[in-house]
mmCIF file of C-alpha atoms in Angstrom:
data_model
loop_
_atom_site.group_PDB
_atom_site.id
_atom_site.type_symbol
_atom_site.label_atom_id
_atom_site.label_comp_id
_atom_site.label_asym_id
_atom_site.label_seq_id
_atom_site.Cartn_x
_atom_site.Cartn_y
_atom_site.Cartn_z
ATOM 1 C CA MET A 26 1.993 -17.888 1.387
ATOM 2 C CA SER A 27 4.971 -15.759 2.368
ATOM 3 C CA ILE A 28 4.526 -13.285 5.212
ATOM 4 C CA ARG A 29 5.840 -9.793 4.557
ATOM 5 C CA ALA A 30 7.337 -8.382 7.753
ATOM 6 C CA HIS A 31 6.169 -4.789 7.230
ATOM 7 C CA ILE A 32 2.980 -3.346 5.743
ATOM 8 C CA PRO A 33 2.898 -0.156 3.636
ATOM 9 C CA LEU A 34 0.269 2.527 4.251
ATOM 10 C CA LEU A 35 -1.101 2.076 0.754
ATOM 11 C CA TYR A 36 -0.595 -0.341 -2.082
ATOM 12 C CA HIS A 37 -2.145 -0.659 -5.528
ATOM 13 C CA PRO A 38 -1.354 -1.963 -9.035
ATOM 14 C CA THR A 39 0.883 0.282 -11.124
ATOM 15 C CA ASN A 40 2.457 0.479 -14.567
ATOM 16 C CA VAL A 41 5.816 -1.217 -15.047
ATOM 17 C CA VAL A 42 8.266 0.608 -17.313
ATOM 18 C CA ILE A 43 10.416 -1.345 -19.784
ATOM 19 C CA LEU A 44 13.352 0.528 -21.352
ATOM 20 C CA ASP A 45 15.372 -1.262 -24.040
ATOM 21 C CA ASP A 46 16.432 -0.410 -27.594
ATOM 22 C CA ASP A 47 16.048 -4.022 -28.763
ATOM 23 C CA PRO A 48 12.425 -4.566 -29.923
ATOM 24 C CA SER A 49 12.792 -8.345 -29.879
ATOM 25 C CA PHE A 50 13.922 -8.352 -26.248
ATOM 26 C CA ILE A 51 11.122 -5.957 -25.277
ATOM 27 C CA ASN A 52 8.668 -8.464 -26.746
ATOM 28 C CA VAL A 53 10.211 -11.253 -24.674
ATOM 29 C CA VAL A 54 9.872 -9.141 -21.516
ATOM 30 C CA ARG A 55 6.256 -8.322 -22.371
ATOM 31 C CA GLN A 56 5.490 -12.016 -22.660
ATOM 32 C CA ALA A 57 7.299 -12.802 -19.417
ATOM 33 C CA ILE A 58 5.490 -10.190 -17.324
ATOM 34 C CA ASP A 59 2.300 -11.346 -15.644
ATOM 35 C CA HIS A 60 -0.535 -10.713 -18.091
ATOM 36 C CA SER A 61 -2.489 -8.771 -15.454
ATOM 37 C CA THR A 62 0.359 -6.258 -15.075
ATOM 38 C CA PRO A 63 0.135 -3.108 -17.237
ATOM 39 C CA TYR A 64 3.389 -1.844 -18.701
ATOM 40 C CA LEU A 65 4.833 0.996 -20.745
ATOM 41 C CA SER A 66 7.692 0.036 -23.070
ATOM 42 C CA SER A 67 9.992 2.275 -25.075
ATOM 43 C CA SER A 68 13.410 2.418 -26.700
ATOM 44 C CA ASP A 69 13.685 6.153 -25.964
ATOM 45 C CA PRO A 70 15.360 6.864 -22.592
ATOM 46 C CA HIS A 71 14.410 10.543 -22.704
ATOM 47 C CA ARG A 72 10.740 9.705 -23.187
ATOM 48 C CA ILE A 73 10.846 7.301 -20.242
ATOM 49 C CA LEU A 74 12.678 9.815 -18.048
ATOM 50 C CA ASN A 75 10.034 12.440 -18.799
ATOM 51 C CA TYR A 76 7.301 9.919 -18.029
ATOM 52 C CA LEU A 77 8.881 9.060 -14.684
ATOM 53 C CA HIS A 78 9.021 12.738 -13.783
ATOM 54 C CA THR A 79 5.244 12.988 -14.158
ATOM 55 C CA HIS A 80 4.194 9.507 -13.011
ATOM 56 C CA THR A 81 6.157 8.696 -9.863
ATOM 57 C CA TYR A 82 4.968 9.400 -6.337
ATOM 58 C CA GLN A 83 6.198 12.406 -4.379
ATOM 59 C CA GLN A 84 7.509 12.377 -0.807
ATOM 60 C CA ASP A 85 4.405 14.159 0.489
ATOM 61 C CA THR A 86 1.908 11.797 -1.173
ATOM 62 C CA LEU A 87 0.790 10.131 2.047
ATOM 63 C CA SER A 88 0.730 13.184 4.272
ATOM 64 C CA SER A 89 -1.601 14.900 1.786
ATOM 65 C CA LEU A 90 -4.212 12.207 2.470
ATOM 66 C CA LEU A 91 -3.967 12.453 6.255
ATOM 67 C CA VAL A 92 -5.947 14.723 8.492
ATOM 68 C CA HIS A 93 -3.762 16.924 10.681
ATOM 69 C CA PRO A 94 -2.619 14.798 13.629
ATOM 70 C CA SER A 95 -4.504 15.249 16.885
ATOM 71 C CA PHE A 96 -3.554 14.507 20.459
ATOM 72 C CA GLU A 97 -5.878 12.371 22.575
ATOM 73 C CA SER A 98 -5.510 12.298 26.330
ATOM 74 C CA ILE A 99 -5.045 8.871 27.867
ATOM 75 C CA GLU A 100 -4.339 10.024 31.383
ATOM 76 C CA LYS A 101 -3.688 13.415 32.845
ATOM 77 C CA ALA A 102 0.040 13.130 32.268
ATOM 78 C CA GLU A 103 0.002 11.224 29.010
ATOM 79 C CA THR A 104 -1.220 11.940 25.489
ATOM 80 C CA VAL A 105 -1.036 9.952 22.283
ATOM 81 C CA GLU A 106 -0.833 11.318 18.755
ATOM 82 C CA THR A 107 -3.452 9.898 16.384
ATOM 83 C CA PHE A 108 -4.845 10.601 12.922
ATOM 84 C CA ASP A 109 -7.634 9.643 10.554
ATOM 85 C CA VAL A 110 -7.479 9.679 6.783
ATOM 86 C CA ASP A 111 -9.379 12.481 5.073
ATOM 87 C CA PHE A 112 -11.867 10.129 3.442
ATOM 88 C CA SER A 113 -13.178 12.754 1.035
ATOM 89 C CA LYS A 114 -9.642 13.165 -0.351
ATOM 90 C CA LEU A 115 -9.198 9.410 -0.498
ATOM 91 C CA ARG A 116 -12.478 9.014 -2.396
ATOM 92 C CA LYS A 117 -11.346 11.646 -4.901
ATOM 93 C CA HIS A 118 -8.067 9.759 -5.249
ATOM 94 C CA LEU A 119 -9.900 6.468 -5.857
ATOM 95 C CA ASN A 120 -12.521 7.825 -8.241
ATOM 96 C CA GLN A 121 -9.874 8.575 -10.873
ATOM 97 C CA PRO A 122 -7.547 6.133 -12.685
ATOM 98 C CA ASP A 123 -4.465 8.319 -12.228
ATOM 99 C CA HIS A 124 -2.943 6.284 -9.406
ATOM 100 C CA TYR A 125 -2.815 3.202 -11.644
ATOM 101 C CA LYS A 126 -0.716 5.206 -14.115
ATOM 102 C CA LYS A 127 1.996 5.609 -11.492
ATOM 103 C CA VAL A 128 5.309 3.801 -11.859
ATOM 104 C CA VAL A 129 7.129 2.253 -8.904
ATOM 105 C CA VAL A 130 9.309 -0.257 -10.804
ATOM 106 C CA ALA A 131 11.342 0.266 -13.995
ATOM 107 C CA LEU A 132 13.166 -2.434 -15.977
ATOM 108 C CA VAL A 133 16.206 -0.967 -17.739
ATOM 109 C CA ASP A 134 18.599 -2.577 -20.204
ATOM 110 C CA GLN A 135 22.244 -1.889 -19.410
ATOM 111 C CA SER A 136 23.508 -1.741 -22.990
ATOM 112 C CA MET A 137 21.708 0.801 -25.193
ATOM 113 C CA GLU A 138 23.119 2.909 -28.014
ATOM 114 C CA ARG A 139 21.330 6.185 -27.212
ATOM 115 C CA LEU A 140 22.135 6.163 -23.494
ATOM 116 C CA ASP A 141 23.910 3.656 -21.289
ATOM 117 C CA GLY A 142 21.456 2.009 -18.906
ATOM 118 C CA LEU A 143 23.526 2.778 -15.825
ATOM 119 C CA GLU A 144 23.771 6.423 -16.844
ATOM 120 C CA PHE A 145 19.991 6.498 -17.152
ATOM 121 C CA CYS A 146 19.631 4.998 -13.673
ATOM 122 C CA ARG A 147 22.146 7.467 -12.263
ATOM 123 C CA THR A 148 20.091 10.346 -13.706
ATOM 124 C CA VAL A 149 16.931 8.929 -12.132
ATOM 125 C CA ARG A 150 18.671 8.870 -8.749
ATOM 126 C CA GLU A 151 20.066 12.386 -9.157
ATOM 127 C CA ASP A 152 16.571 13.647 -10.014
ATOM 128 C CA GLY A 153 15.238 12.104 -6.806
ATOM 129 C CA LEU A 154 12.560 10.024 -8.519
ATOM 130 C CA LEU A 155 10.913 7.442 -6.263
ATOM 131 C CA VAL A 156 11.146 4.311 -8.392
ATOM 132 C CA LYS A 157 12.863 0.961 -8.009
ATOM 133 C CA LEU A 158 15.342 0.230 -10.809
ATOM 134 C CA ILE A 159 16.012 -3.302 -12.051
ATOM 135 C CA LEU A 160 18.876 -3.567 -14.548
ATOM 136 C CA PHE A 161 19.121 -6.188 -17.297
ATOM 137 C CA THR A 162 22.765 -7.151 -17.802
ATOM 138 C CA GLY A 163 24.577 -8.900 -20.654
ATOM 139 C CA LYS A 164 27.611 -11.173 -20.647
ATOM 140 C CA ALA A 165 30.100 -8.499 -19.610
ATOM 141 C CA GLY A 166 27.942 -6.261 -17.466
ATOM 142 C CA THR A 167 27.628 -8.069 -14.148
ATOM 143 C CA ALA A 168 30.648 -6.453 -12.448
ATOM 144 C CA LYS A 169 29.392 -2.945 -13.232
ATOM 145 C CA ALA A 170 25.911 -3.925 -12.058
ATOM 146 C CA VAL A 171 27.254 -5.159 -8.716
ATOM 147 C CA LYS A 172 29.134 -1.891 -8.244
ATOM 148 C CA ALA A 173 26.013 0.124 -9.151
ATOM 149 C CA PHE A 174 23.941 -1.944 -6.718
ATOM 150 C CA ASN A 175 26.412 -1.350 -3.892
ATOM 151 C CA GLU A 176 26.349 2.380 -4.641
ATOM 152 C CA GLY A 177 22.542 2.466 -4.548
ATOM 153 C CA ILE A 178 22.199 3.415 -8.215
ATOM 154 C CA ILE A 179 20.096 0.326 -8.955
ATOM 155 C CA ASP A 180 17.969 -1.831 -6.671
ATOM 156 C CA ALA A 181 18.511 -5.162 -8.427
ATOM 157 C CA TYR A 182 19.971 -6.664 -11.577
ATOM 158 C CA LEU A 183 19.040 -9.644 -13.687
ATOM 159 C CA SER A 184 21.317 -11.309 -16.204
ATOM 160 C CA LYS A 185 19.926 -12.061 -19.634
ATOM 161 C CA GLN A 186 22.149 -15.148 -19.510
ATOM 162 C CA ASP A 187 20.191 -16.510 -16.548
ATOM 163 C CA ALA A 188 18.130 -19.396 -17.892
ATOM 164 C CA HIS A 189 15.387 -18.622 -15.364
ATOM 165 C CA TRP A 190 15.192 -14.842 -15.690
ATOM 166 C CA THR A 191 11.684 -14.957 -17.158
ATOM 167 C CA GLU A 192 10.530 -16.793 -14.028
ATOM 168 C CA LYS A 193 12.278 -14.373 -11.684
ATOM 169 C CA ILE A 194 11.063 -11.138 -13.257
ATOM 170 C CA ASN A 195 7.576 -11.221 -11.731
ATOM 171 C CA GLU A 196 8.975 -12.008 -8.286
ATOM 172 C CA LEU A 197 11.259 -8.982 -8.568
ATOM 173 C CA ILE A 198 8.432 -6.721 -9.745
ATOM 174 C CA ALA A 199 6.193 -7.820 -6.859
ATOM 175 C CA HIS A 200 8.962 -7.501 -4.270
ATOM 176 C CA TYR A 201 10.179 -4.071 -5.313
ATOM 177 C CA SER A 202 6.684 -2.691 -5.854
ATOM 178 C CA TRP A 203 5.901 -3.558 -2.234
ATOM 179 C CA GLN A 204 9.226 -2.112 -1.113
ATOM 180 C CA GLN A 205 8.661 1.188 -2.929
ATOM 181 C CA PHE A 206 5.292 1.629 -1.232
ATOM 182 C CA LEU A 207 6.996 0.910 2.090
ATOM 183 C CA ASP A 208 9.570 3.578 1.309
ATOM 184 C CA LEU A 209 6.803 6.132 0.746
ATOM 185 C CA ALA A 210 5.934 5.897 4.429
ATOM 186 C CA HIS A 211 9.417 7.106 5.341
ATOM 187 C CA SER A 212 8.341 10.643 4.472
ATOM 188 C CA LEU A 213 6.295 10.578 7.674
ATOM 189 C CA GLY A 214 9.394 9.655 9.636
ATOM 190 C CA GLY A 215 9.172 8.485 13.225
ATOM 191 C CA PHE A 216 5.481 9.335 13.429
ATOM 192 C CA ILE A 217 4.570 6.094 11.677
ATOM 193 C CA SER A 218 6.808 3.754 13.666
ATOM 194 C CA HIS A 219 5.814 5.425 16.944
ATOM 195 C CA VAL A 220 2.043 5.502 16.441
ATOM 196 C CA MET A 221 1.412 2.601 14.075
ATOM 197 C CA LYS A 222 3.331 -0.216 15.729
ATOM 198 C CA PRO A 223 1.100 -3.004 14.312
ATOM 199 C CA LEU A 224 2.526 -2.299 10.842
ATOM 200 C CA TYR A 225 5.847 -3.642 12.097
ATOM 201 C CA ASP A 226 4.402 -6.491 14.186
ATOM 202 C CA GLU A 227 4.826 -10.077 12.991
ATOM 203 C CA GLN A 228 1.515 -11.313 14.416
ATOM 204 C CA PHE A 229 -0.434 -8.457 12.856
ATOM 205 C CA SER A 230 1.372 -8.934 9.526
ATOM 206 C CA GLU A 231 0.414 -12.606 9.522
ATOM 207 C CA ILE A 232 -3.266 -11.766 10.062
ATOM 208 C CA PHE A 233 -3.099 -9.012 7.447
ATOM 209 C CA GLU A 234 -1.612 -11.337 4.822
ATOM 210 C CA HIS A 235 -4.204 -13.994 5.644
ATOM 211 C CA VAL A 236 -7.025 -11.478 5.190
ATOM 212 C CA ARG A 237 -5.440 -10.107 2.016
ATOM 213 C CA HIS A 238 -5.311 -13.528 0.378
ATOM 214 C CA ARG A 239 -8.652 -14.784 1.689
ATOM 215 C CA GLU A 240 -10.478 -11.661 0.506
ATOM 216 C CA HIS A 241 -8.511 -11.443 -2.785
ATOM 217 C CA VAL A 242 -7.314 -7.938 -1.934
ATOM 218 C CA ASP A 243 -5.314 -6.237 -4.692
ATOM 219 C CA GLU A 244 -4.944 -2.760 -3.194
ATOM 220 C CA PHE A 245 -5.352 -1.168 0.218
ATOM 221 C CA TYR A 246 -5.203 2.170 2.032
ATOM 222 C CA VAL A 247 -4.688 2.909 5.717
ATOM 223 C CA LEU A 248 -7.667 4.634 7.364
ATOM 224 C CA ASP A 249 -6.482 5.551 10.846
ATOM 225 C CA SER A 250 -3.615 5.313 13.317
ATOM 226 C CA GLY A 251 -5.146 2.128 14.724
ATOM 227 C CA CYS A 252 -4.122 0.429 11.451
ATOM 228 C CA SER A 253 -7.577 -0.067 9.972
ATOM 229 C CA PHE A 254 -7.463 -0.412 6.188
ATOM 230 C CA LEU A 255 -9.732 0.030 3.196
ATOM 231 C CA LEU A 256 -9.383 -3.141 1.101
ATOM 232 C CA LEU A 257 -10.142 -3.244 -2.629
ATOM 233 C CA ARG A 258 -10.329 -5.996 -5.194
ATOM 234 C CA ASN A 259 -9.414 -5.385 -8.819
ATOM 235 C CA SER A 260 -13.147 -5.445 -9.532
ATOM 236 C CA GLY A 261 -13.627 -2.432 -7.243
ATOM 237 C CA ALA A 262 -15.438 -4.374 -4.500
ATOM 238 C CA ALA A 263 -14.535 -2.748 -1.178
ATOM 239 C CA LYS A 264 -14.220 -3.980 2.386
ATOM 240 C CA GLN A 265 -12.722 -2.556 5.539
ATOM 241 C CA LEU A 266 -10.333 -4.189 7.951
ATOM 242 C CA LEU A 267 -11.387 -2.598 11.246
ATOM 243 C CA VAL A 268 -8.659 -2.780 13.903
ATOM 244 C CA ARG A 269 -9.079 -1.655 17.506
ATOM 245 C CA ASN A 270 -6.884 -1.817 20.626
ATOM 246 C CA GLU A 271 -7.338 -1.725 24.399
ATOM 247 C CA ALA A 272 -7.360 2.072 24.540
ATOM 248 C CA ASP A 273 -10.177 2.120 21.971
ATOM 249 C CA TYR A 274 -12.200 -0.286 24.093
ATOM 250 C CA GLU A 275 -11.671 1.736 27.258
ATOM 251 C CA ASP A 276 -12.791 4.918 25.508
ATOM 252 C CA VAL A 277 -15.865 3.396 23.877
ATOM 253 C CA TYR A 278 -16.914 1.661 27.100
ATOM 254 C CA GLU A 279 -17.062 5.011 28.870
ATOM 255 C CA PHE A 280 -19.165 6.458 26.044
ATOM 256 C CA ALA A 281 -21.493 3.450 26.128
ATOM 257 C CA LYS A 282 -21.905 3.541 29.896
ATOM 258 C CA ASN A 283 -22.552 7.293 29.970
ATOM 259 C CA SER A 284 -25.123 7.048 27.161
ATOM 260 C CA LYS A 285 -27.032 4.271 28.957
ATOM 261 C CA ALA A 286 -26.218 1.493 26.515
ATOM 262 C CA PRO A 287 -27.940 -1.857 27.233
ATOM 263 C CA TYR A 288 -26.287 -4.286 29.638
ATOM 264 C CA ASP A 289 -25.516 -6.774 26.823
ATOM 265 C CA VAL A 290 -23.587 -4.079 24.955
ATOM 266 C CA LEU A 291 -21.535 -3.178 28.017
ATOM 267 C CA GLN A 292 -20.836 -6.846 28.677
ATOM 268 C CA ALA A 293 -19.705 -7.416 25.067
ATOM 269 C CA LEU A 294 -17.349 -4.452 25.382
ATOM 270 C CA ARG A 295 -15.950 -5.658 28.704
ATOM 271 C CA ASN A 296 -15.323 -9.123 27.245
ATOM 272 C CA ARG A 297 -13.800 -7.701 24.035
ATOM 273 C CA GLN A 298 -16.329 -9.660 21.954
ATOM 274 C CA GLN A 299 -17.862 -6.815 19.956
ATOM 275 C CA PHE A 300 -17.151 -3.234 18.944
ATOM 276 C CA PRO A 301 -19.448 -0.515 17.565
ATOM 277 C CA TYR A 302 -19.033 0.258 13.884
ATOM 278 C CA THR A 303 -20.381 3.341 12.130
ATOM 279 C CA PRO A 304 -19.293 4.530 8.668
ATOM 280 C CA GLN A 305 -18.358 7.902 10.164
ATOM 281 C CA PRO A 306 -15.281 7.941 12.449
ATOM 282 C CA MET A 307 -16.284 8.100 16.124
ATOM 283 C CA GLY A 308 -19.956 7.927 15.114
ATOM 284 C CA TYR A 309 -20.719 5.995 18.284
ATOM 285 C CA THR A 310 -20.212 9.155 20.346
ATOM 286 C CA LYS A 311 -23.698 10.254 19.241
ATOM 287 C CA LEU A 312 -25.474 7.015 20.189
ATOM 288 C CA GLN A 313 -27.969 6.781 23.032
ATOM 289 C CA GLU A 314 -29.455 3.800 24.862
ATOM 290 C CA ASP A 315 -30.782 0.998 22.578
ATOM 291 C CA ALA A 316 -29.212 2.547 19.460
ATOM 292 C CA TRP A 317 -25.983 0.828 20.484
ATOM 293 C CA ASP A 318 -27.482 -2.577 19.691
ATOM 294 C CA GLU A 319 -27.721 -1.684 16.007
ATOM 295 C CA VAL A 320 -24.013 -0.969 15.490
ATOM 296 C CA MET A 321 -22.286 -3.715 17.476
ATOM 297 C CA ILE A 322 -20.241 -6.199 15.415
ATOM 298 C CA ALA A 323 -18.243 -9.273 16.421
ATOM 299 C CA VAL A 324 -14.441 -9.057 16.485
ATOM 300 C CA ASP A 325 -11.571 -11.539 16.688
ATOM 301 C CA LYS A 326 -8.456 -11.154 18.820
ATOM 302 C CA ILE A 327 -5.013 -11.292 17.256
ATOM 303 C CA PRO A 328 -3.164 -14.059 19.140
ATOM 304 C CA GLY A 329 -0.690 -12.729 21.664
ATOM 305 C CA ARG A 330 -1.646 -9.093 21.071
ATOM 306 C CA GLU A 331 -4.162 -6.679 22.571
ATOM 307 C CA LEU A 332 -5.547 -6.036 19.106
ATOM 308 C CA TYR A 333 -8.994 -6.886 17.753
ATOM 309 C CA TYR A 334 -10.176 -6.964 14.153
ATOM 310 C CA THR A 335 -13.067 -7.717 11.835
ATOM 311 C CA ILE A 336 -13.925 -7.397 8.139
ATOM 312 C CA ILE A 337 -16.770 -5.101 7.065
ATOM 313 C CA ASP A 338 -18.376 -4.761 3.640
ATOM 314 C CA ARG A 339 -18.176 -1.219 2.216
ATOM 315 C CA PRO A 340 -20.735 -1.037 -0.621
ATOM 316 C CA ASP A 341 -20.706 2.754 -0.229
ATOM 317 C CA VAL A 342 -17.180 2.836 -1.702
ATOM 318 C CA THR A 343 -17.303 2.572 -5.507
ATOM 319 C CA PRO A 344 -13.852 3.384 -6.917
ATOM 320 C CA PHE A 345 -12.594 3.520 -10.488
ATOM 321 C CA SER A 346 -11.505 -0.108 -10.474
ATOM 322 C CA PHE A 347 -8.238 -1.519 -11.712
ATOM 323 C CA ASN A 348 -10.159 -3.848 -14.042
ATOM 324 C CA LYS A 349 -11.785 -0.823 -15.659
ATOM 325 C CA TYR A 350 -8.392 0.862 -15.973
ATOM 326 C CA PHE A 351 -6.866 -2.269 -17.497
ATOM 327 C CA LYS A 352 -9.630 -2.592 -20.103
ATOM 328 C CA GLU A 353 -10.428 1.037 -20.909
ATOM 329 C CA VAL A 354 -7.381 3.208 -20.145
ATOM 330 C CA TRP A 355 -4.320 1.008 -20.607
ATOM 331 C CA PRO A 356 -2.392 0.515 -22.936
ATOM 332 C CA LYS A 357 -2.590 4.264 -23.497
ATOM 333 C CA PRO A 358 -1.700 5.546 -20.010
#
């Protein structure tokens, strides 16, 4: 299991675009692509360009799901900027299949009669469309592809003469899909790297990848600046990766002590063994006395970090699943 160094704020299955004017080669690509990956194929570059204009993510996609940032006081002279996801907006996002219709990777043939593949890619870049472009090259096209790669016109190229290209194509799709979702976070600029440091932490990434594979997670969405995530399987089954840090523990301990929580609860908080979980953010602020016992859950510590995590079932989250999209909506996206 390879460990990805950085974690995007959201990730989900998407359509892969295939643009080529050779029907026989399109069929070969269709067979090579993982059978669980939906695709849209066409020989018409103008049709594909129009589709990309309406089915690629915008720069403000992530910020539209976030509540306006707030500033929490740590000490009198220090504040920290935090945020929570607007869960009602996220639910609306998840209850529709539209996000699965998005395109983050396009496979483009270099040599086409109606429009040269590199010219198509150049137009995509000029239009500012957020999609990774992988170019198929022929015998004489590698030099131009290298130049286009160095100029940022394409993200990768794959020679049709490569005996192993059908094996490499799924690796490229997976890699550049992940990378495009990472790039979406750049629209939030320094806010992400400053507040959400675990996303760039090797130890946290290792735990995240372990959880993702163990729980068979196919898509995920950040929930707060502490780097908690909503985790979804293709079936629609939902769980939550709850992540808390030392500042969270200090805050909740004060709430628990002031609301006369039982001694065992206070001890579990002091020892970083448990944390209160309520479906509503900061729901523990309304708890009194023995009510704390009902919401405490065990947590594990991330080795070498002052971060604590646990996995929680979320049966209250019932999205339009990818499996339903794959069976009922695709191949007519």
